CSV table of C-alpha atoms in Angstrom, one decimal:
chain,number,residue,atom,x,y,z
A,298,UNK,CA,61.3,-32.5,-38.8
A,299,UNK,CA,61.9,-28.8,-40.3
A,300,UNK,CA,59.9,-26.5,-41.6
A,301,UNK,CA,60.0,-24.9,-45.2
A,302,UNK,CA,58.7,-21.6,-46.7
A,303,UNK,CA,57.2,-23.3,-50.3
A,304,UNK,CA,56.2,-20.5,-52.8
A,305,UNK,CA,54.3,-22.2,-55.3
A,306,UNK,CA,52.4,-20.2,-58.4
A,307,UNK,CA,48.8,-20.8,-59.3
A,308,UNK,CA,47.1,-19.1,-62.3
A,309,UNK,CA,49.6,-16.4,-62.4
A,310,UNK,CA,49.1,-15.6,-58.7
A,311,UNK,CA,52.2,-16.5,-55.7
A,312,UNK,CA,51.0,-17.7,-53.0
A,313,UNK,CA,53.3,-19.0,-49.6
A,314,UNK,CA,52.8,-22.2,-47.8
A,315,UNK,CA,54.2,-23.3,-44.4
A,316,UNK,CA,55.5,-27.8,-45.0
A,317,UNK,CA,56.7,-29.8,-42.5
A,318,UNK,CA,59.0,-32.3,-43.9
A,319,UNK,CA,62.4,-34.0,-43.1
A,320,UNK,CA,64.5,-32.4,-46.3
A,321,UNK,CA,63.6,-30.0,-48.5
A,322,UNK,CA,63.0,-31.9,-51.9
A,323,UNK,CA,60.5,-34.0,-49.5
A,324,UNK,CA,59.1,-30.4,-48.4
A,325,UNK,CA,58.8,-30.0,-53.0
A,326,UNK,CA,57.6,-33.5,-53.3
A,327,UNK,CA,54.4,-32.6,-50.4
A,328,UNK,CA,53.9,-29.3,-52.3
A,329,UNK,CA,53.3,-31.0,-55.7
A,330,UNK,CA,50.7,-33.6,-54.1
A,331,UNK,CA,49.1,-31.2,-52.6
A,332,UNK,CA,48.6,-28.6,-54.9
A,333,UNK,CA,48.6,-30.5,-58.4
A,334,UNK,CA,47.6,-28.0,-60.7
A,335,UNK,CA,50.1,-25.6,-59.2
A,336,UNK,CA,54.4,-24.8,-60.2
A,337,UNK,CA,56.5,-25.1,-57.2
A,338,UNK,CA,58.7,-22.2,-57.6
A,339,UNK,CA,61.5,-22.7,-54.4
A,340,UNK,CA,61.7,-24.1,-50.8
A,341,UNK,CA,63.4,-22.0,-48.1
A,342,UNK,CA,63.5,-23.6,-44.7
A,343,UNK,CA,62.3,-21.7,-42.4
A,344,UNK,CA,61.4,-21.4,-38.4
A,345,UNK,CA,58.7,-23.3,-36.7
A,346,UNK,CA,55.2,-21.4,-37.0
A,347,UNK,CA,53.9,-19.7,-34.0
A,348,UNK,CA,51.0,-21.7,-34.0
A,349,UNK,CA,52.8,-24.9,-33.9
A,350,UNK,CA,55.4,-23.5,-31.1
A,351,UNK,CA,52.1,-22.9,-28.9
A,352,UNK,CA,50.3,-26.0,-29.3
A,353,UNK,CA,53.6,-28.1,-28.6
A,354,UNK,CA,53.8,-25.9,-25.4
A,355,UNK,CA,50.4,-26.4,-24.1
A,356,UNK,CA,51.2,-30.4,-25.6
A,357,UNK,CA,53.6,-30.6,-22.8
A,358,UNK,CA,51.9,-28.5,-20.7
A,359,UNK,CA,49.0,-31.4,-20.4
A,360,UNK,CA,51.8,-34.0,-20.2
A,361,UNK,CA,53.5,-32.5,-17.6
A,362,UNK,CA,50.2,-32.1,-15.9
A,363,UNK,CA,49.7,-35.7,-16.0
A,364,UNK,CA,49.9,-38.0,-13.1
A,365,UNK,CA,53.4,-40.7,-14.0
A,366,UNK,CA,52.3,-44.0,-12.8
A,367,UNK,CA,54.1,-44.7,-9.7
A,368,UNK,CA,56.8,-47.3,-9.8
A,369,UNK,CA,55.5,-49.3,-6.7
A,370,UNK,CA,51.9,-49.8,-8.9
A,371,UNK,CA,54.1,-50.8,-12.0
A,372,UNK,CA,56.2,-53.3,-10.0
A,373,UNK,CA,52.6,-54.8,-8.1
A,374,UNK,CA,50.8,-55.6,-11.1
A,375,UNK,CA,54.5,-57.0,-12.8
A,376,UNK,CA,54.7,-59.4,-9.6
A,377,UNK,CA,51.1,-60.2,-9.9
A,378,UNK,CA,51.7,-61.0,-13.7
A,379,UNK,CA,54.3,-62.8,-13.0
A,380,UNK,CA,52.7,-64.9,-9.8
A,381,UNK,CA,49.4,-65.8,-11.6
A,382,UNK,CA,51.2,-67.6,-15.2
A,383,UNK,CA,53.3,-69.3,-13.1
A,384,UNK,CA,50.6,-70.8,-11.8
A,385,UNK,CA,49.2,-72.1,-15.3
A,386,UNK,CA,46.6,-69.1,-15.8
A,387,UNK,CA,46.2,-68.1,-19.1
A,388,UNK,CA,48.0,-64.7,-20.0
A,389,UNK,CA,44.1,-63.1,-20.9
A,390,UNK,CA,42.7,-64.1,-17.8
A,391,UNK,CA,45.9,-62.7,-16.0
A,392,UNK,CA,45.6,-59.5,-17.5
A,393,UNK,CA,42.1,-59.2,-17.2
A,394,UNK,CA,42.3,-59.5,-13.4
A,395,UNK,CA,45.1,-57.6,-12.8
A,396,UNK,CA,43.3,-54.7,-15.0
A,397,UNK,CA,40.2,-55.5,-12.7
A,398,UNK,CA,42.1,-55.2,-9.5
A,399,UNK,CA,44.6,-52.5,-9.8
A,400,UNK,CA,43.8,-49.2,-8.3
A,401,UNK,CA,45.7,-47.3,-10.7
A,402,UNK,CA,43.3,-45.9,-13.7
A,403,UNK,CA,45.8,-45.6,-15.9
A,404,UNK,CA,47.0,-49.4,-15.5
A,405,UNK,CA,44.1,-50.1,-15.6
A,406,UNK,CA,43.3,-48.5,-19.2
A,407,UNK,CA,46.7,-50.2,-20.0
A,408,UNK,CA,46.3,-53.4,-19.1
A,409,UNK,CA,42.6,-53.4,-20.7
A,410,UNK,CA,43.9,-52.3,-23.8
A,411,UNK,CA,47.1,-54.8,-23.9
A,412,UNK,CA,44.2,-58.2,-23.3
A,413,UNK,CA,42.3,-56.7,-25.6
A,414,UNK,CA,45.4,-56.5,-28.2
A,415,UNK,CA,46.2,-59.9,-26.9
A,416,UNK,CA,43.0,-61.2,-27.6
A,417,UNK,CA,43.1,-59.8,-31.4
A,418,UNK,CA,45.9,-62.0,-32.4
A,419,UNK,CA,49.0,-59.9,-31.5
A,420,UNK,CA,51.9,-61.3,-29.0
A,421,UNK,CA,52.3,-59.6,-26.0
A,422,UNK,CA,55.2,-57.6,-26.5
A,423,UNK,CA,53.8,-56.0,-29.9
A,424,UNK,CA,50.6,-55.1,-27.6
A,425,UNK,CA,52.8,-53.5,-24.6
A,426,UNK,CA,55.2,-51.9,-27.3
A,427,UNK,CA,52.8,-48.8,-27.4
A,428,UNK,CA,53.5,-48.4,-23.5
A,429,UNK,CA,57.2,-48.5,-23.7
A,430,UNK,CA,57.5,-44.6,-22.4
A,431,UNK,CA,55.0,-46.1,-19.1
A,432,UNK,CA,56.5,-49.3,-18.4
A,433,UNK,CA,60.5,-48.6,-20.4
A,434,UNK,CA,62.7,-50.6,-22.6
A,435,UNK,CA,63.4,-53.2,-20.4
A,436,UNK,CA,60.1,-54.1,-19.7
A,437,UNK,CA,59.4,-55.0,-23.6
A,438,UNK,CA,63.0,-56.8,-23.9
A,439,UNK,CA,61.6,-58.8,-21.0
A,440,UNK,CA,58.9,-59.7,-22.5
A,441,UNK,CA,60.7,-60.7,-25.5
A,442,UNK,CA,62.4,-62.7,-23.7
A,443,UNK,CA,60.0,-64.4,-21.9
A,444,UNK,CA,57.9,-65.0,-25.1
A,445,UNK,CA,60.8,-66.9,-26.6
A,446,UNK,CA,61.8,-68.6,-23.7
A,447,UNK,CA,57.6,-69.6,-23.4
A,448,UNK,CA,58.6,-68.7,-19.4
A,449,UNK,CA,56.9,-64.8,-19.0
A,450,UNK,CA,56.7,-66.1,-15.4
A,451,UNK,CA,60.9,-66.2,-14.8
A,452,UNK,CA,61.1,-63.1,-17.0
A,453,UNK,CA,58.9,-60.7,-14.9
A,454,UNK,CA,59.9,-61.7,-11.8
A,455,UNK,CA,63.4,-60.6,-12.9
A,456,UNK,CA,61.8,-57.5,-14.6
A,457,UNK,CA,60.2,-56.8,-11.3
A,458,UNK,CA,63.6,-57.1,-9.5
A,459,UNK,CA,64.9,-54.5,-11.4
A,460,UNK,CA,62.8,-52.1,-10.9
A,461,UNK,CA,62.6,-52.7,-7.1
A,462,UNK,CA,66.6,-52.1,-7.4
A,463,UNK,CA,65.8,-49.0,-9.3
A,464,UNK,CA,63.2,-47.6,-7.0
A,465,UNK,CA,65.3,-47.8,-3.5
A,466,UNK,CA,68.2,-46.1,-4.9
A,467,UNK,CA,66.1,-43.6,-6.4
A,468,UNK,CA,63.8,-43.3,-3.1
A,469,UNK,CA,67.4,-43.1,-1.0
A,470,UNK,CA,68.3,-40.8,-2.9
A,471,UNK,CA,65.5,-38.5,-2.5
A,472,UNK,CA,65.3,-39.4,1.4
A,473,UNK,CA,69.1,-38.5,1.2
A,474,UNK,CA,69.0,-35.4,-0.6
A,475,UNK,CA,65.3,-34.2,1.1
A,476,UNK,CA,67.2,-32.5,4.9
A,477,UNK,CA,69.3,-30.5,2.9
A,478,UNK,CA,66.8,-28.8,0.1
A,479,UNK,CA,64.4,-28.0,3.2
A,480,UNK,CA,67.5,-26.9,5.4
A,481,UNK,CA,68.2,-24.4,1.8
A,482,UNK,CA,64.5,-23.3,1.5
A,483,UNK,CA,64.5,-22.4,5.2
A,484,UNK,CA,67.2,-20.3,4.7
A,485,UNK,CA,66.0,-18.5,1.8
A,486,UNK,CA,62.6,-18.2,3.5
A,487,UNK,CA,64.2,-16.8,6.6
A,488,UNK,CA,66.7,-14.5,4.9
A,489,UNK,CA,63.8,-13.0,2.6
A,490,UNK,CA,61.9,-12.6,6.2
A,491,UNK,CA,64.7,-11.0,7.7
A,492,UNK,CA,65.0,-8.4,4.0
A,493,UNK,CA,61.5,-7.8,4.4
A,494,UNK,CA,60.8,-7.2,8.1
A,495,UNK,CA,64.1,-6.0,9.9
A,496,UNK,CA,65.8,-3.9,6.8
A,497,UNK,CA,62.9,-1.4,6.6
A,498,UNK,CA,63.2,-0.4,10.1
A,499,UNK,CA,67.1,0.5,9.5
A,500,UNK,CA,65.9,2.0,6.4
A,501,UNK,CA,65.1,5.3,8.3
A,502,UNK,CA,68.3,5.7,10.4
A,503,UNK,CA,70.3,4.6,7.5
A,504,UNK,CA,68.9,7.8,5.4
A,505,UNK,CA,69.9,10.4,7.3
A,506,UNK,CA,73.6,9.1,7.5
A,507,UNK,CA,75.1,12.1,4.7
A,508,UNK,CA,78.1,9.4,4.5
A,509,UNK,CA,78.7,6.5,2.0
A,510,UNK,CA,76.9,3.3,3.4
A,511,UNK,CA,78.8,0.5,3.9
A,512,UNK,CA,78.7,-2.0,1.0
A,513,UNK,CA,77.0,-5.2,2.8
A,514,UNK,CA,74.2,-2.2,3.8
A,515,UNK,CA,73.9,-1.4,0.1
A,516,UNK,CA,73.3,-4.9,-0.7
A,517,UNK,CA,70.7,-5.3,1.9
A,518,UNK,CA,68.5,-1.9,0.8
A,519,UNK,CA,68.7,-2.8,-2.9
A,520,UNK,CA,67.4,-6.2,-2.2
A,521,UNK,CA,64.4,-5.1,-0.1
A,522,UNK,CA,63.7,-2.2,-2.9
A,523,UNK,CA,64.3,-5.1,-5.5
A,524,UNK,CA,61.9,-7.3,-3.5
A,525,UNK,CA,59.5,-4.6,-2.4
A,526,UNK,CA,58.7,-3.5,-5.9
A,527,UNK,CA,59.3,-6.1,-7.8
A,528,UNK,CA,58.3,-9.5,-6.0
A,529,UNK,CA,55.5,-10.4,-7.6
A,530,UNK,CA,57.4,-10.1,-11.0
A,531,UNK,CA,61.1,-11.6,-9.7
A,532,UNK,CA,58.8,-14.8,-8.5
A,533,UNK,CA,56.8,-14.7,-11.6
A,534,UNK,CA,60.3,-14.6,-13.8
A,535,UNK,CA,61.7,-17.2,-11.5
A,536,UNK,CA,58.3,-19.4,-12.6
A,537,UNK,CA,58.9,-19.2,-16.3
A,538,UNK,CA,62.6,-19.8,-16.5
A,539,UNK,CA,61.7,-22.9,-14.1
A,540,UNK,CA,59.0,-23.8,-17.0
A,541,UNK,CA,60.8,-22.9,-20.0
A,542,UNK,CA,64.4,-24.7,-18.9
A,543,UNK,CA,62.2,-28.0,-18.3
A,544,UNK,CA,60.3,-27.0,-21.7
A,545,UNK,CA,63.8,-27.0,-23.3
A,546,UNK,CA,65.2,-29.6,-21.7
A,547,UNK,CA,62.7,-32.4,-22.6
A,548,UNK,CA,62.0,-30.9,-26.8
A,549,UNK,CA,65.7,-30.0,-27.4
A,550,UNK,CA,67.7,-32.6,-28.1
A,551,UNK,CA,71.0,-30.2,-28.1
A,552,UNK,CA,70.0,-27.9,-25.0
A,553,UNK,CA,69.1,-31.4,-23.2
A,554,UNK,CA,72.7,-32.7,-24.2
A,555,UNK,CA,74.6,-29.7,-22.8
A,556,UNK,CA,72.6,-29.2,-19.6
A,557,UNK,CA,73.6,-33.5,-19.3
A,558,UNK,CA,77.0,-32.8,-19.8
A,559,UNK,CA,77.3,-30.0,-17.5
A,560,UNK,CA,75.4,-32.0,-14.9
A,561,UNK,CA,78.6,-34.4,-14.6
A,562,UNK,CA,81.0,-31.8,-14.8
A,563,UNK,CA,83.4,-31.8,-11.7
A,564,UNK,CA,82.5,-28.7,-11.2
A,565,UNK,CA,79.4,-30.3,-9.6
A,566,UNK,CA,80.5,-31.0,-6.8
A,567,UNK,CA,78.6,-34.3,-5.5
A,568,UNK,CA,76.1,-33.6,-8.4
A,569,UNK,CA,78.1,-35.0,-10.8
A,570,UNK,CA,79.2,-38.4,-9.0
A,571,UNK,CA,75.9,-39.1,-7.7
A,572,UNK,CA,74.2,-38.9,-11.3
A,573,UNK,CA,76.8,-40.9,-12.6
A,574,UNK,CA,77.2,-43.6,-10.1
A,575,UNK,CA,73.1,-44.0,-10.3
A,576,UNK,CA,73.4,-44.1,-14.4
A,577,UNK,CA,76.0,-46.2,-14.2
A,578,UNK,CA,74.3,-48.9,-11.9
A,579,UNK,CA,71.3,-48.4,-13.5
A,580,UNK,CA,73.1,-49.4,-17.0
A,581,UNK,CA,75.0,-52.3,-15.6
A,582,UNK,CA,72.3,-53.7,-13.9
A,583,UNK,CA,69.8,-54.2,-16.9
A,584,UNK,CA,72.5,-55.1,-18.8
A,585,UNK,CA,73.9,-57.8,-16.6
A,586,UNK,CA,70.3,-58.8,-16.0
A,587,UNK,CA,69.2,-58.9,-19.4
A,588,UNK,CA,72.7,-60.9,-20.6
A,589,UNK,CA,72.3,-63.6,-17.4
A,590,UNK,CA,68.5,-64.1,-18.8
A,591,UNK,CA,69.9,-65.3,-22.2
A,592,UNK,CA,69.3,-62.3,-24.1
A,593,UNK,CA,72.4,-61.4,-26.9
A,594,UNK,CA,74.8,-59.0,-25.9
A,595,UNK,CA,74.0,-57.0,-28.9
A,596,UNK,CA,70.5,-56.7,-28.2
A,597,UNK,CA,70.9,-55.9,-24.1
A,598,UNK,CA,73.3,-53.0,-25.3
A,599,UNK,CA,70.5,-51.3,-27.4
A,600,UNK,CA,68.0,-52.1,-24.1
A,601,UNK,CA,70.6,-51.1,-21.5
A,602,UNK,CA,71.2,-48.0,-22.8
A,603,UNK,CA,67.7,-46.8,-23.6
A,604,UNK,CA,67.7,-46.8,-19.4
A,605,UNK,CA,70.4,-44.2,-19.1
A,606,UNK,CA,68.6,-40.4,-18.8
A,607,UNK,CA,71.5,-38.6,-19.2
A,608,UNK,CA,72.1,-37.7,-22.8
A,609,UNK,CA,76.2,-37.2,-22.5
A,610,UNK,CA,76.9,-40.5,-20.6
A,611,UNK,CA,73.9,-42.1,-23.1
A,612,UNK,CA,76.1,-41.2,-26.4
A,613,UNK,CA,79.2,-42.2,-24.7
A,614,UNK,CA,77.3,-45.8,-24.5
A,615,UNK,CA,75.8,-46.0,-28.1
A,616,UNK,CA,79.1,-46.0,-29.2
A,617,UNK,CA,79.9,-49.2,-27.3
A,618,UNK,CA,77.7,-51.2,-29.7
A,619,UNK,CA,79.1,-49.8,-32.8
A,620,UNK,CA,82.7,-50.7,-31.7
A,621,UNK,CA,81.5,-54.4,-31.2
A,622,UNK,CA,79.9,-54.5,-34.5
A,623,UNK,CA,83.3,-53.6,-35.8
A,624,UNK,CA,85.0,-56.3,-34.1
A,625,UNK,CA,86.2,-55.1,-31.3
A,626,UNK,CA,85.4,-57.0,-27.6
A,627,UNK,CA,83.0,-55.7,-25.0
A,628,UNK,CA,86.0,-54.4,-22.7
A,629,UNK,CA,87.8,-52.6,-25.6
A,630,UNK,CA,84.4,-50.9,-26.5
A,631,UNK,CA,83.4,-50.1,-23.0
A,632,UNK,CA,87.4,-48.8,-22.4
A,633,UNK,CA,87.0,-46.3,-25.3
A,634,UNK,CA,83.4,-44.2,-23.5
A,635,UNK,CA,86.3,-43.3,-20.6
A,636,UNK,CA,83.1,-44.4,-18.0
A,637,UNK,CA,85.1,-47.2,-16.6
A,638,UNK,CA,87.7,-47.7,-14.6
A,639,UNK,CA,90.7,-50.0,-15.7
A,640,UNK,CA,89.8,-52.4,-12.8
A,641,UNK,CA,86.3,-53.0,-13.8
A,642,UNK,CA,87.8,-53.8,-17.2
A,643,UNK,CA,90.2,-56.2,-16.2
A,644,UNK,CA,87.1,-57.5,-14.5
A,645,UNK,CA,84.8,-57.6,-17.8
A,646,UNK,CA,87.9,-58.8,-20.1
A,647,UNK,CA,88.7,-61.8,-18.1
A,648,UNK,CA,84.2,-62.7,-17.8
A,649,UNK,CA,84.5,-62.8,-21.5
A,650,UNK,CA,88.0,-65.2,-21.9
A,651,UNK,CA,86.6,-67.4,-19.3
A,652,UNK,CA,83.2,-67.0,-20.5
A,653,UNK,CA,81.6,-65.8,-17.1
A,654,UNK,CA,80.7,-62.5,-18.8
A,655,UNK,CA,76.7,-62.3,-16.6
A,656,UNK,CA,79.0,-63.1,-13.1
A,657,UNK,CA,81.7,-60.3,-13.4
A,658,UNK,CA,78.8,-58.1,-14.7
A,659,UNK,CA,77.2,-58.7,-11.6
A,660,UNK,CA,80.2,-57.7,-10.0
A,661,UNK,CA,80.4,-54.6,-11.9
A,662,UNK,CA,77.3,-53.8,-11.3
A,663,UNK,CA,77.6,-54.4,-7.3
A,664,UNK,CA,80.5,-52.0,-7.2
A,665,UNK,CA,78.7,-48.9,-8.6
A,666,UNK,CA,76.0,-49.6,-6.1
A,667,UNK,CA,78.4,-49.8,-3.2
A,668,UNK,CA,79.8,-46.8,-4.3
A,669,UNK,CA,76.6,-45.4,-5.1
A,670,UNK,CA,75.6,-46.2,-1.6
A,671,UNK,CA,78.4,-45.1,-0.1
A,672,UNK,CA,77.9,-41.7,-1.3
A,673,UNK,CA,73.9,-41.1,-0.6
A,674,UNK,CA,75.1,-43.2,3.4
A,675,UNK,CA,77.8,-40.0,4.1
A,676,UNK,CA,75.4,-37.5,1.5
A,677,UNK,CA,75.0,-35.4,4.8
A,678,UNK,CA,78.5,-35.3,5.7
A,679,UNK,CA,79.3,-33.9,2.4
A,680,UNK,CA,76.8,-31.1,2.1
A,681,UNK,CA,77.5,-30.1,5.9
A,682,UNK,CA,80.3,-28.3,5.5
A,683,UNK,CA,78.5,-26.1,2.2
A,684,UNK,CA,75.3,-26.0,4.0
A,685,UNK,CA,77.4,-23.7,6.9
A,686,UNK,CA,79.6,-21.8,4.3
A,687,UNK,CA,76.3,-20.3,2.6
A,688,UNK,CA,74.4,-19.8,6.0
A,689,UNK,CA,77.9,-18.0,7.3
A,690,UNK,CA,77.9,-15.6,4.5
A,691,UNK,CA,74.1,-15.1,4.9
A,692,UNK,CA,74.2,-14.5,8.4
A,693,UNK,CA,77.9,-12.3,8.1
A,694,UNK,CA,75.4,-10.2,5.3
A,695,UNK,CA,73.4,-9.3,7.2
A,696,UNK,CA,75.2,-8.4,10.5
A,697,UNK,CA,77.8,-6.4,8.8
A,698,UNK,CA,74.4,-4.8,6.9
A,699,UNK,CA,72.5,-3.3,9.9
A,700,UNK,CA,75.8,-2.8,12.0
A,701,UNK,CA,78.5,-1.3,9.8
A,702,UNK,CA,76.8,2.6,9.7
A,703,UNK,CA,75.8,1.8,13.4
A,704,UNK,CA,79.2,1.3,14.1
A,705,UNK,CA,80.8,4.6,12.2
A,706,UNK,CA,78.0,6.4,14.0
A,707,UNK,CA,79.7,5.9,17.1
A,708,UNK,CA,82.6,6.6,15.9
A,709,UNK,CA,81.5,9.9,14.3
A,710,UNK,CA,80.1,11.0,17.7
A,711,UNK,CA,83.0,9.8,19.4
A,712,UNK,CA,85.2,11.8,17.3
């Protein structure tokens, strides 16, 4: 949606009005209705209002604020779901207790408000489709399925496998990277200790020196100046460009796409692999998943992809879609995105011609989790040998720091 500066002239008098609206006729056409017995003079888009900018900033303020559901509480009540129609209970009854049961209040809400829905006349996935942002795509192509298939039982016990893959790669992940972001912090803690406490008590001896200090001993008195008188306001600036880069990234859609793409850059060293290997496993896994349960390929595309987070790797994969639509086979679609490689294609090319296209998926999808695992299994190994290059220069700082002058004052009294 934009925003347009409408001038519109009533009884000989201008007067400025602020429109939202997609284009700027639509912007003329919402001026008109609402101010019938005025003239529309012109429509100049224009930026968004302050007011607007602040409300959507304490709007995502609130929703960052906001407990997520954890996955483990999603997948419990799925498998309970899935457990209790399987054994003939009716699909109200099974939502009803798992709403009374659950410990999570916001499942709870959720599943009170879906029975309710249910109970109204609407099918189950129209009633969970307002929930897709809690529960995701797959879930309500699931439950598609399993309402056409009349087997919701079969469905969400797959659904729930899914997720279960999903949540120990992301919770190995985590475990994986965890040592080495408290290893950094230490060392930032430590080094900020060591600016604070031990440069000050240098500081007096290094004033009287009528030479040039040493250049490691400059760094080390303009960062405890810097950090002296200015703390408070470096961790305060540090705060906001934390807040406003996560602000940015989740309402931009073009600052989102270029922090993506610069996320998988090989610049990023590990970075890059390990949020591609998990996309990419993630992707094939619903995919295959969804295709095996019976689902057309057309439609497990437009689910599949709706799982992927990153938004450059994401609009490689919308294209793949297209390209079918045009005629062209899964392999030559997924060959044009560059995100596989020619093996896997063979792979995929020969599932379609012998029409074992849910198999080699499964196969594609196994190899990005082996490599996936391989790389979180040796994670430590990797970082290791950057972990003791930045600790090196930190601890070569600070020695060549305090020291340098100490050593050309013994050579001044020497001489």
């Amino acid at each position: 949606m934009k925003y347009f500066s409408v001038t519109v002239m009533n009884k000989g008098q201008r007067r400025q009005e602020i429109i939202k609206a997609n284009h700027k006729m639509e912007a003329i056409n919402i001026a008109k209705k609402r101010f019938p017995t005025s003239m529309v003079m012109k429509a100049l888009e224009t930026s968004k209002p302050l007011e607007d900018t602040m409300s959507q900033i304490l709007l995502e303020f609130k929703k960052s604020s906001k407990s997520k559901i954890p996955i483990q509480d999603k997948i419990s009540t799925i498998r309970q779901i899935a457990v209790m129609t399987d054994a003939g209970i009716a699909i109200n009854d099974t939502l009803a207790e798992v709403s009374d049961n659950t410990q999570n209040k916001q499942l709870k809400d959720i599943y009170a408000k879906i029975n309710a829905d249910i109970n109204a006349g609407n099918s189950m996935s129209d009633a969970m489709e307002p929930f897709t942002a809690e529960f995701g795509h797959v879930a309500l192509a699931m439950t598609n399925l399993g309402e056409r298939t009349g087997n919701l039982s079969e469905s969400y016990h797959k659904l729930a496998d899914i997720m279960e893959s999903i949540r120990d790669n992301t919770a190995k992940f985590k475990k994986a990277i965890r040592g080495p972001l408290i290893t950094l912090a230490a060392m930032g803690i430590a080094f900020t200790v060591l600016i604070m406490v031990v440069v000050p008590k240098f500081k007096d001896i290094f004033s009287k020196f009528k030479t040039e200090l040493p250049l490691p001993t400059r760094i080390l008195l303009n960062l405890e100046w810097a950090f002296s008188n200015y703390g408070l306001l470096i961790i305060g600036i540090i705060a906001v460009s934390i807040f406003t880069i996560k602000f940015m990234y989740k309402n931009n859609k073009d600052f989102k796409y270029k922090m993506d793409k610069l996320m998988i850059h090989p610049k990023f060293y590990l970075i890059n692999k390990a949020i591609f290997l998990s996309t990419m496993h993630k992707y094939n896994l619903v995919f295959g998943e969804l295709v095996k349960s019976g689902i057309p390929v057309s439609e497990a595309l437009d689910t599949a992809v709706g799982m992927v987070d990153n938004a450059a790797i994401k609009r490689q994969l919308l294209t793949v879609n297209a390209n079918i639509g045009r005629g062209m086979s899964l392999a030559e679609s997924f060959q044009i995105t560059g995100l596989y490689e020619n093996m896997l294609l063979q792979m995929i090319k020969a599932g379609e011609a012998g029409g074992q296209l849910d198999a080699m998926l499964d196969k594609v999808t196994q190899y990005y989790d082996m490599e996936f695992q391989d790389l979180i299994d040796n994670l430590a190994a990797y970082i290791e040998p950057i972990m003791m290059f930045f600790i090196a220069i930190l601890v070569l700082l600070m020695a060549l720091g305090i020291f340098m002058p100490m050593w050309d004052l013994g050579k001044a009294v020497k001489g």
